[in-house]
């Protein structure tokens, strides 16, 4: 790496920009996962030692020592160039020198793409080094980057690629990016279609063992950056990263010509090589496990791009509700590769109440849409599911949610998380106030409550009121739910008319209260929709607020009632002893008003269990406890602070069995 460097805080867009490609998502490939295992600590160590003069190399049958790669010692530096080209050819690549000056020599190896031969991805690194001396090992700077290029060539050369792959070692980076600029300038003049450049410069120093690296990128390289981050997340999750827009390495030559390119470098500048540009940049100072992971990521990145390993899955989660019939789940698949057919068709895997997963094939295929029919389930059932797709060649696999594995057929290993929905029956109850009639004083506000002491989530709410009042236009009438949600039923309506007589506020009514006339007998849509309460907790006090806003007008709230259609989360969910003798008790206190509750569980044998909280849509909110429990009764103390008010259910699972119960949170 050249000494002319600078650090600039990268713009926020680096964190948020995303590719707009239909196939933007990098998919997992079991083939790539297997191949990067061929890159070992031994293979990266062997090659970096040869390039840095720590061990001899055989060049055209003769033992040689590469003691320096500095351009001023051209005869020795040319040994490195010959070694790199010789290895490219031995791996099965076509290879050539690019001699752009009397002292400058790039080495280029390539494998022509079978589908897009005129479009290429480049992996590259500079092979020249510092200091200007006959003994200049340059193990980290930048024999390490060259190793990434050579290992990628060795491992990927036997395999066909959709895009052309190019493997390049640049000369004279240390005196101003000369070699890479010569190539990039020529490429631009020739109209070369370079899809992306992966440049590696100093990737083997990690003094604190935190496996942190830095990505150099710019606004024109965000799609490529996103792809590379995805690759590391899939194949080398131990690596984490930050960003820079440093221009002091060969990626900048491609930026200057408008090509997307990124730099992969050890954490910069916070953990920079202490022996930079000195004769002490030796093999013995490298962090080999970190080095191996960096090289594996480079190989996986080039393969994922060159092999067009992209797949985008879209799905609208099946909603919880009261429907016990079959549920349709539609998966949209977008990929440049051919989706597998026959026995490897896309699959949906589902489990009932934490049981064994079963798979479904699509019952209908319409273009890129695959439709599955999940069998209907009885009330109180939790259905969890995920979907999996592979390509016809068995190169890539994607699951939704992501993280699943297994190929031929796809998705036989489940991801860590699933989609879930709950089959809850609906119940309808009408409860009327027991504290009416109540006088509405002049220019005052009155409140009246109806407590609902049953558990569930709101499906629909209707409110019926009977109010005697000499001029209802002066009244503002609102409903306040247990969580504080407030909506206007009627405000300032009715002109000079009197009374609300058996007035029913119903979102499904054809006429709005704003166009009706007193005494409003019948059904009317409220000013604000009662659907604001949908899916919220039924449990608690429902409050009718009436405000008289003008002097000399008085009246009486004669009566009011609330009709609630709700999902009964307790119906069909019974405490049960299952084959493993795992029993789940009701939490206490319930409702949860202090942020803490206790849940009893009982096992009659030692068992590994998970106790988790789910929302009304079946989404996991929090793991309350997990681990091995001995035989006996256990009271699990649960911290629910920070979780919003509402209806939830908690589920205990162990092995293939589970049980669930509802609880209420009131903050």
JSON list of C-alpha atoms in Angstrom, two decimals, residues 143-322:
[
{"chain": "A", "resi": 143, "resn": "UNK", "atom": "CA", "xyz": [2.05, -10.67, -0.62]},
{"chain": "A", "resi": 144, "resn": "UNK", "atom": "CA", "xyz": [-1.11, -11.29, 1.40]},
{"chain": "A", "resi": 145, "resn": "UNK", "atom": "CA", "xyz": [-3.35, -9.67, -1.22]},
{"chain": "A", "resi": 146, "resn": "UNK", "atom": "CA", "xyz": [-1.63, -11.60, -4.01]},
{"chain": "A", "resi": 147, "resn": "UNK", "atom": "CA", "xyz": [-2.31, -14.82, -2.10]},
{"chain": "A", "resi": 148, "resn": "UNK", "atom": "CA", "xyz": [-6.04, -14.02, -2.25]},
{"chain": "A", "resi": 149, "resn": "UNK", "atom": "CA", "xyz": [-5.76, -13.70, -6.03]},
{"chain": "A", "resi": 150, "resn": "UNK", "atom": "CA", "xyz": [-3.71, -16.88, -6.42]},
{"chain": "A", "resi": 151, "resn": "UNK", "atom": "CA", "xyz": [-5.90, -18.96, -4.10]},
{"chain": "A", "resi": 152, "resn": "UNK", "atom": "CA", "xyz": [-8.99, -17.80, -5.98]},
{"chain": "A", "resi": 153, "resn": "UNK", "atom": "CA", "xyz": [-7.32, -18.84, -9.23]},
{"chain": "A", "resi": 154, "resn": "UNK", "atom": "CA", "xyz": [-6.28, -22.22, -7.86]},
{"chain": "A", "resi": 155, "resn": "UNK", "atom": "CA", "xyz": [-9.68, -23.12, -6.44]},
{"chain": "A", "resi": 156, "resn": "UNK", "atom": "CA", "xyz": [-12.02, -21.63, -9.06]},
{"chain": "A", "resi": 157, "resn": "UNK", "atom": "CA", "xyz": [-10.11, -22.40, -12.27]},
{"chain": "A", "resi": 158, "resn": "UNK", "atom": "CA", "xyz": [-11.63, -25.91, -12.72]},
{"chain": "A", "resi": 159, "resn": "UNK", "atom": "CA", "xyz": [-15.21, -24.57, -12.66]},
{"chain": "A", "resi": 160, "resn": "UNK", "atom": "CA", "xyz": [-17.24, -22.86, -15.35]},
{"chain": "A", "resi": 161, "resn": "UNK", "atom": "CA", "xyz": [-18.38, -19.32, -14.68]},
{"chain": "A", "resi": 162, "resn": "UNK", "atom": "CA", "xyz": [-21.21, -17.32, -16.24]},
{"chain": "A", "resi": 163, "resn": "UNK", "atom": "CA", "xyz": [-19.07, -14.17, -16.32]},
{"chain": "A", "resi": 164, "resn": "UNK", "atom": "CA", "xyz": [-15.42, -13.97, -17.29]},
{"chain": "A", "resi": 165, "resn": "UNK", "atom": "CA", "xyz": [-13.18, -14.07, -14.23]},
{"chain": "A", "resi": 166, "resn": "UNK", "atom": "CA", "xyz": [-9.90, -12.20, -14.31]},
{"chain": "A", "resi": 167, "resn": "UNK", "atom": "CA", "xyz": [-7.05, -12.59, -11.85]},
{"chain": "A", "resi": 168, "resn": "UNK", "atom": "CA", "xyz": [-4.58, -9.72, -11.82]},
{"chain": "A", "resi": 169, "resn": "UNK", "atom": "CA", "xyz": [-1.35, -8.81, -10.01]},
{"chain": "A", "resi": 170, "resn": "UNK", "atom": "CA", "xyz": [-0.45, -5.14, -10.49]},
{"chain": "A", "resi": 171, "resn": "UNK", "atom": "CA", "xyz": [3.02, -3.64, -10.56]},
{"chain": "A", "resi": 172, "resn": "UNK", "atom": "CA", "xyz": [4.20, -0.26, -9.27]},
{"chain": "A", "resi": 173, "resn": "UNK", "atom": "CA", "xyz": [1.32, 0.46, -6.92]},
{"chain": "A", "resi": 174, "resn": "UNK", "atom": "CA", "xyz": [3.81, 1.79, -4.42]},
{"chain": "A", "resi": 175, "resn": "UNK", "atom": "CA", "xyz": [4.84, 4.65, -6.72]},
{"chain": "A", "resi": 176, "resn": "UNK", "atom": "CA", "xyz": [1.34, 5.83, -7.61]},
{"chain": "A", "resi": 177, "resn": "UNK", "atom": "CA", "xyz": [-0.95, 2.99, -8.73]},
{"chain": "A", "resi": 178, "resn": "UNK", "atom": "CA", "xyz": [0.89, 2.90, -12.04]},
{"chain": "A", "resi": 179, "resn": "UNK", "atom": "CA", "xyz": [0.22, -0.70, -13.10]},
{"chain": "A", "resi": 180, "resn": "UNK", "atom": "CA", "xyz": [-3.50, -0.73, -12.29]},
{"chain": "A", "resi": 181, "resn": "UNK", "atom": "CA", "xyz": [-3.94, 2.69, -13.92]},
{"chain": "A", "resi": 182, "resn": "UNK", "atom": "CA", "xyz": [-2.33, 1.39, -17.11]},
{"chain": "A", "resi": 183, "resn": "UNK", "atom": "CA", "xyz": [-4.83, -1.47, -17.19]},
{"chain": "A", "resi": 184, "resn": "UNK", "atom": "CA", "xyz": [-7.91, 0.56, -16.20]},
{"chain": "A", "resi": 185, "resn": "UNK", "atom": "CA", "xyz": [-7.13, 3.33, -18.68]},
{"chain": "A", "resi": 186, "resn": "UNK", "atom": "CA", "xyz": [-6.75, 0.82, -21.50]},
{"chain": "A", "resi": 187, "resn": "UNK", "atom": "CA", "xyz": [-9.94, -0.97, -20.44]},
{"chain": "A", "resi": 188, "resn": "UNK", "atom": "CA", "xyz": [-11.91, 2.26, -20.53]},
{"chain": "A", "resi": 189, "resn": "UNK", "atom": "CA", "xyz": [-10.55, 3.20, -23.94]},
{"chain": "A", "resi": 190, "resn": "UNK", "atom": "CA", "xyz": [-11.51, -0.23, -25.28]},
{"chain": "A", "resi": 191, "resn": "UNK", "atom": "CA", "xyz": [-15.01, -0.06, -23.77]},
{"chain": "A", "resi": 192, "resn": "UNK", "atom": "CA", "xyz": [-14.36, -3.09, -21.60]},
{"chain": "A", "resi": 193, "resn": "UNK", "atom": "CA", "xyz": [-17.36, -4.19, -19.53]},
{"chain": "A", "resi": 194, "resn": "UNK", "atom": "CA", "xyz": [-15.97, -4.57, -16.02]},
{"chain": "A", "resi": 195, "resn": "UNK", "atom": "CA", "xyz": [-18.83, -5.48, -13.70]},
{"chain": "A", "resi": 196, "resn": "UNK", "atom": "CA", "xyz": [-16.84, -5.17, -10.49]},
{"chain": "A", "resi": 197, "resn": "UNK", "atom": "CA", "xyz": [-13.33, -5.18, -9.08]},
{"chain": "A", "resi": 198, "resn": "UNK", "atom": "CA", "xyz": [-12.29, -6.81, -5.79]},
{"chain": "A", "resi": 199, "resn": "UNK", "atom": "CA", "xyz": [-8.94, -5.33, -4.76]},
{"chain": "A", "resi": 200, "resn": "UNK", "atom": "CA", "xyz": [-7.06, -6.71, -1.75]},
{"chain": "A", "resi": 201, "resn": "UNK", "atom": "CA", "xyz": [-4.23, -4.87, -0.07]},
{"chain": "A", "resi": 202, "resn": "UNK", "atom": "CA", "xyz": [-2.79, -5.95, 3.30]},
{"chain": "A", "resi": 203, "resn": "UNK", "atom": "CA", "xyz": [-5.19, -8.60, 4.63]},
{"chain": "A", "resi": 204, "resn": "UNK", "atom": "CA", "xyz": [-3.15, -10.61, 7.13]},
{"chain": "A", "resi": 205, "resn": "UNK", "atom": "CA", "xyz": [-2.42, -8.27, 10.08]},
{"chain": "A", "resi": 206, "resn": "UNK", "atom": "CA", "xyz": [-4.78, -8.47, 13.06]},
{"chain": "A", "resi": 207, "resn": "UNK", "atom": "CA", "xyz": [-2.84, -7.64, 16.20]},
{"chain": "A", "resi": 208, "resn": "UNK", "atom": "CA", "xyz": [-5.79, -7.76, 18.59]},
{"chain": "A", "resi": 209, "resn": "UNK", "atom": "CA", "xyz": [-7.54, -10.81, 17.15]},
{"chain": "A", "resi": 210, "resn": "UNK", "atom": "CA", "xyz": [-10.91, -9.09, 16.64]},
{"chain": "A", "resi": 211, "resn": "UNK", "atom": "CA", "xyz": [-11.24, -10.25, 13.00]},
{"chain": "A", "resi": 212, "resn": "UNK", "atom": "CA", "xyz": [-12.11, -6.73, 11.91]},
{"chain": "A", "resi": 213, "resn": "UNK", "atom": "CA", "xyz": [-11.43, -5.36, 8.42]},
{"chain": "A", "resi": 214, "resn": "UNK", "atom": "CA", "xyz": [-12.17, -2.21, 6.45]},
{"chain": "A", "resi": 215, "resn": "UNK", "atom": "CA", "xyz": [-14.01, -1.91, 3.14]},
{"chain": "A", "resi": 216, "resn": "UNK", "atom": "CA", "xyz": [-12.98, 0.92, 0.84]},
{"chain": "A", "resi": 217, "resn": "UNK", "atom": "CA", "xyz": [-15.91, 2.02, -1.29]},
{"chain": "A", "resi": 218, "resn": "UNK", "atom": "CA", "xyz": [-17.56, 4.97, -3.02]},
{"chain": "A", "resi": 219, "resn": "UNK", "atom": "CA", "xyz": [-21.06, 5.91, -4.12]},
{"chain": "A", "resi": 220, "resn": "UNK", "atom": "CA", "xyz": [-20.64, 4.19, -7.49]},
{"chain": "A", "resi": 221, "resn": "UNK", "atom": "CA", "xyz": [-19.66, 0.92, -5.83]},
{"chain": "A", "resi": 222, "resn": "UNK", "atom": "CA", "xyz": [-22.49, 0.49, -3.35]},
{"chain": "A", "resi": 223, "resn": "UNK", "atom": "CA", "xyz": [-24.14, -2.44, -5.09]},
{"chain": "A", "resi": 224, "resn": "UNK", "atom": "CA", "xyz": [-20.80, -4.26, -5.17]},
{"chain": "A", "resi": 225, "resn": "UNK", "atom": "CA", "xyz": [-20.20, -3.37, -1.51]},
{"chain": "A", "resi": 226, "resn": "UNK", "atom": "CA", "xyz": [-23.60, -4.74, -0.53]},
{"chain": "A", "resi": 227, "resn": "UNK", "atom": "CA", "xyz": [-22.86, -7.96, -2.40]},
{"chain": "A", "resi": 228, "resn": "UNK", "atom": "CA", "xyz": [-19.52, -8.40, -0.67]},
{"chain": "A", "resi": 229, "resn": "UNK", "atom": "CA", "xyz": [-21.04, -7.75, 2.74]},
{"chain": "A", "resi": 230, "resn": "UNK", "atom": "CA", "xyz": [-23.66, -10.41, 1.99]},
{"chain": "A", "resi": 231, "resn": "UNK", "atom": "CA", "xyz": [-20.93, -12.87, 1.03]},
{"chain": "A", "resi": 232, "resn": "UNK", "atom": "CA", "xyz": [-19.06, -12.33, 4.29]},
{"chain": "A", "resi": 233, "resn": "UNK", "atom": "CA", "xyz": [-22.30, -12.68, 6.25]},
{"chain": "A", "resi": 234, "resn": "UNK", "atom": "CA", "xyz": [-22.94, -16.04, 4.60]},
{"chain": "A", "resi": 235, "resn": "UNK", "atom": "CA", "xyz": [-19.48, -17.62, 4.48]},
{"chain": "A", "resi": 236, "resn": "UNK", "atom": "CA", "xyz": [-17.21, -15.79, 6.95]},
{"chain": "A", "resi": 237, "resn": "UNK", "atom": "CA", "xyz": [-19.46, -14.41, 9.69]},
{"chain": "A", "resi": 238, "resn": "UNK", "atom": "CA", "xyz": [-16.48, -14.12, 12.04]},
{"chain": "A", "resi": 239, "resn": "UNK", "atom": "CA", "xyz": [-15.32, -11.08, 10.04]},
{"chain": "A", "resi": 240, "resn": "UNK", "atom": "CA", "xyz": [-16.81, -7.69, 10.85]},
{"chain": "A", "resi": 241, "resn": "UNK", "atom": "CA", "xyz": [-16.04, -4.41, 9.15]},
{"chain": "A", "resi": 242, "resn": "UNK", "atom": "CA", "xyz": [-16.10, -0.64, 8.92]},
{"chain": "A", "resi": 243, "resn": "UNK", "atom": "CA", "xyz": [-15.70, 1.71, 5.94]},
{"chain": "A", "resi": 244, "resn": "UNK", "atom": "CA", "xyz": [-13.33, 4.16, 4.31]},
{"chain": "A", "resi": 245, "resn": "UNK", "atom": "CA", "xyz": [-13.12, 5.98, 0.98]},
{"chain": "A", "resi": 246, "resn": "UNK", "atom": "CA", "xyz": [-9.34, 5.90, 0.88]},
{"chain": "A", "resi": 247, "resn": "UNK", "atom": "CA", "xyz": [-7.93, 6.19, -2.65]},
{"chain": "A", "resi": 248, "resn": "UNK", "atom": "CA", "xyz": [-4.42, 4.92, -1.90]},
{"chain": "A", "resi": 249, "resn": "UNK", "atom": "CA", "xyz": [-4.69, 1.50, -3.50]},
{"chain": "A", "resi": 250, "resn": "UNK", "atom": "CA", "xyz": [-5.45, 0.03, -6.91]},
{"chain": "A", "resi": 251, "resn": "UNK", "atom": "CA", "xyz": [-9.25, 0.13, -6.66]},
{"chain": "A", "resi": 252, "resn": "UNK", "atom": "CA", "xyz": [-8.94, 3.91, -7.13]},
{"chain": "A", "resi": 253, "resn": "UNK", "atom": "CA", "xyz": [-7.64, 3.40, -10.69]},
{"chain": "A", "resi": 254, "resn": "UNK", "atom": "CA", "xyz": [-10.97, 1.80, -11.54]},
{"chain": "A", "resi": 255, "resn": "UNK", "atom": "CA", "xyz": [-12.97, 4.47, -9.69]},
{"chain": "A", "resi": 256, "resn": "UNK", "atom": "CA", "xyz": [-11.23, 7.03, -11.87]},
{"chain": "A", "resi": 257, "resn": "UNK", "atom": "CA", "xyz": [-12.66, 5.30, -14.94]},
{"chain": "A", "resi": 258, "resn": "UNK", "atom": "CA", "xyz": [-16.16, 4.89, -13.51]},
{"chain": "A", "resi": 259, "resn": "UNK", "atom": "CA", "xyz": [-15.91, 1.17, -12.74]},
{"chain": "A", "resi": 260, "resn": "UNK", "atom": "CA", "xyz": [-17.33, -0.25, -9.47]},
{"chain": "A", "resi": 261, "resn": "UNK", "atom": "CA", "xyz": [-14.54, -1.42, -7.21]},
{"chain": "A", "resi": 262, "resn": "UNK", "atom": "CA", "xyz": [-13.92, -2.08, -3.53]},
{"chain": "A", "resi": 263, "resn": "UNK", "atom": "CA", "xyz": [-10.85, -2.40, -1.36]},
{"chain": "A", "resi": 264, "resn": "UNK", "atom": "CA", "xyz": [-10.49, -5.13, 1.22]},
{"chain": "A", "resi": 265, "resn": "UNK", "atom": "CA", "xyz": [-7.89, -4.24, 3.85]},
{"chain": "A", "resi": 266, "resn": "UNK", "atom": "CA", "xyz": [-7.16, -5.05, 7.48]},
{"chain": "A", "resi": 267, "resn": "UNK", "atom": "CA", "xyz": [-8.76, -2.66, 9.99]},
{"chain": "A", "resi": 268, "resn": "UNK", "atom": "CA", "xyz": [-7.65, 0.77, 8.86]},
{"chain": "A", "resi": 269, "resn": "UNK", "atom": "CA", "xyz": [-6.25, 2.88, 10.40]},
{"chain": "A", "resi": 270, "resn": "UNK", "atom": "CA", "xyz": [-6.93, 1.62, 13.95]},
{"chain": "A", "resi": 271, "resn": "UNK", "atom": "CA", "xyz": [-5.08, -1.70, 13.65]},
{"chain": "A", "resi": 272, "resn": "UNK", "atom": "CA", "xyz": [-2.57, -0.98, 10.91]},
{"chain": "A", "resi": 273, "resn": "UNK", "atom": "CA", "xyz": [0.57, -3.09, 10.45]},
{"chain": "A", "resi": 274, "resn": "UNK", "atom": "CA", "xyz": [3.29, -1.86, 12.82]},
{"chain": "A", "resi": 275, "resn": "UNK", "atom": "CA", "xyz": [5.98, -3.02, 10.37]},
{"chain": "A", "resi": 276, "resn": "UNK", "atom": "CA", "xyz": [4.53, -1.27, 7.32]},
{"chain": "A", "resi": 277, "resn": "UNK", "atom": "CA", "xyz": [7.18, -0.64, 4.62]},
{"chain": "A", "resi": 278, "resn": "UNK", "atom": "CA", "xyz": [10.02, -2.08, 6.71]},
{"chain": "A", "resi": 279, "resn": "UNK", "atom": "CA", "xyz": [12.17, -5.23, 6.43]},
{"chain": "A", "resi": 280, "resn": "UNK", "atom": "CA", "xyz": [10.25, -6.56, 9.47]},
{"chain": "A", "resi": 281, "resn": "UNK", "atom": "CA", "xyz": [7.05, -7.10, 7.42]},
{"chain": "A", "resi": 282, "resn": "UNK", "atom": "CA", "xyz": [7.62, -10.83, 7.83]},
{"chain": "A", "resi": 283, "resn": "UNK", "atom": "CA", "xyz": [5.57, -14.00, 7.70]},
{"chain": "A", "resi": 284, "resn": "UNK", "atom": "CA", "xyz": [6.10, -14.52, 11.45]},
{"chain": "A", "resi": 285, "resn": "UNK", "atom": "CA", "xyz": [4.11, -11.34, 12.21]},
{"chain": "A", "resi": 286, "resn": "UNK", "atom": "CA", "xyz": [0.95, -12.39, 10.37]},
{"chain": "A", "resi": 287, "resn": "UNK", "atom": "CA", "xyz": [-2.29, -13.55, 11.96]},
{"chain": "A", "resi": 288, "resn": "UNK", "atom": "CA", "xyz": [-2.85, -16.70, 9.92]},
{"chain": "A", "resi": 289, "resn": "UNK", "atom": "CA", "xyz": [-6.42, -17.61, 11.06]},
{"chain": "A", "resi": 290, "resn": "UNK", "atom": "CA", "xyz": [-7.55, -14.07, 10.21]},
{"chain": "A", "resi": 291, "resn": "UNK", "atom": "CA", "xyz": [-5.64, -14.21, 6.93]},
{"chain": "A", "resi": 292, "resn": "UNK", "atom": "CA", "xyz": [-7.33, -17.46, 5.97]},
{"chain": "A", "resi": 293, "resn": "UNK", "atom": "CA", "xyz": [-10.82, -16.01, 6.59]},
{"chain": "A", "resi": 294, "resn": "UNK", "atom": "CA", "xyz": [-10.02, -12.90, 4.55]},
{"chain": "A", "resi": 295, "resn": "UNK", "atom": "CA", "xyz": [-8.88, -15.06, 1.63]},
{"chain": "A", "resi": 296, "resn": "UNK", "atom": "CA", "xyz": [-11.90, -17.34, 1.91]},
{"chain": "A", "resi": 297, "resn": "UNK", "atom": "CA", "xyz": [-14.18, -14.31, 1.76]},
{"chain": "A", "resi": 298, "resn": "UNK", "atom": "CA", "xyz": [-12.36, -13.09, -1.36]},
{"chain": "A", "resi": 299, "resn": "UNK", "atom": "CA", "xyz": [-12.80, -16.46, -3.08]},
{"chain": "A", "resi": 300, "resn": "UNK", "atom": "CA", "xyz": [-16.48, -16.66, -2.11]},
{"chain": "A", "resi": 301, "resn": "UNK", "atom": "CA", "xyz": [-17.01, -13.08, -3.30]},
{"chain": "A", "resi": 302, "resn": "UNK", "atom": "CA", "xyz": [-15.54, -13.69, -6.74]},
{"chain": "A", "resi": 303, "resn": "UNK", "atom": "CA", "xyz": [-17.38, -16.99, -7.18]},
{"chain": "A", "resi": 304, "resn": "UNK", "atom": "CA", "xyz": [-20.73, -15.55, -6.05]},
{"chain": "A", "resi": 305, "resn": "UNK", "atom": "CA", "xyz": [-20.42, -12.68, -8.53]},
{"chain": "A", "resi": 306, "resn": "UNK", "atom": "CA", "xyz": [-18.94, -14.61, -11.43]},
{"chain": "A", "resi": 307, "resn": "UNK", "atom": "CA", "xyz": [-21.30, -17.54, -11.08]},
{"chain": "A", "resi": 308, "resn": "UNK", "atom": "CA", "xyz": [-24.30, -15.19, -10.80]},
{"chain": "A", "resi": 309, "resn": "UNK", "atom": "CA", "xyz": [-25.37, -16.61, -7.45]},
{"chain": "A", "resi": 310, "resn": "UNK", "atom": "CA", "xyz": [-28.41, -14.40, -6.98]},
{"chain": "A", "resi": 311, "resn": "UNK", "atom": "CA", "xyz": [-31.90, -15.10, -5.83]},
{"chain": "A", "resi": 312, "resn": "UNK", "atom": "CA", "xyz": [-34.59, -12.86, -4.41]},
{"chain": "A", "resi": 313, "resn": "UNK", "atom": "CA", "xyz": [-37.56, -14.37, -2.54]},
{"chain": "A", "resi": 314, "resn": "UNK", "atom": "CA", "xyz": [-40.68, -12.39, -1.65]},
{"chain": "A", "resi": 315, "resn": "UNK", "atom": "CA", "xyz": [-43.59, -13.53, 0.49]},
{"chain": "A", "resi": 316, "resn": "UNK", "atom": "CA", "xyz": [-46.51, -11.99, 2.37]},
{"chain": "A", "resi": 317, "resn": "UNK", "atom": "CA", "xyz": [-46.75, -13.81, 5.68]},
{"chain": "A", "resi": 318, "resn": "UNK", "atom": "CA", "xyz": [-49.90, -15.78, 6.39]},
{"chain": "A", "resi": 319, "resn": "UNK", "atom": "CA", "xyz": [-51.89, -13.75, 8.94]},
{"chain": "A", "resi": 320, "resn": "UNK", "atom": "CA", "xyz": [-53.14, -15.10, 12.22]},
{"chain": "A", "resi": 321, "resn": "UNK", "atom": "CA", "xyz": [-56.89, -15.29, 12.50]},
{"chain": "A", "resi": 322, "resn": "UNK", "atom": "CA", "xyz": [-59.89, -17.49, 13.02]}
]
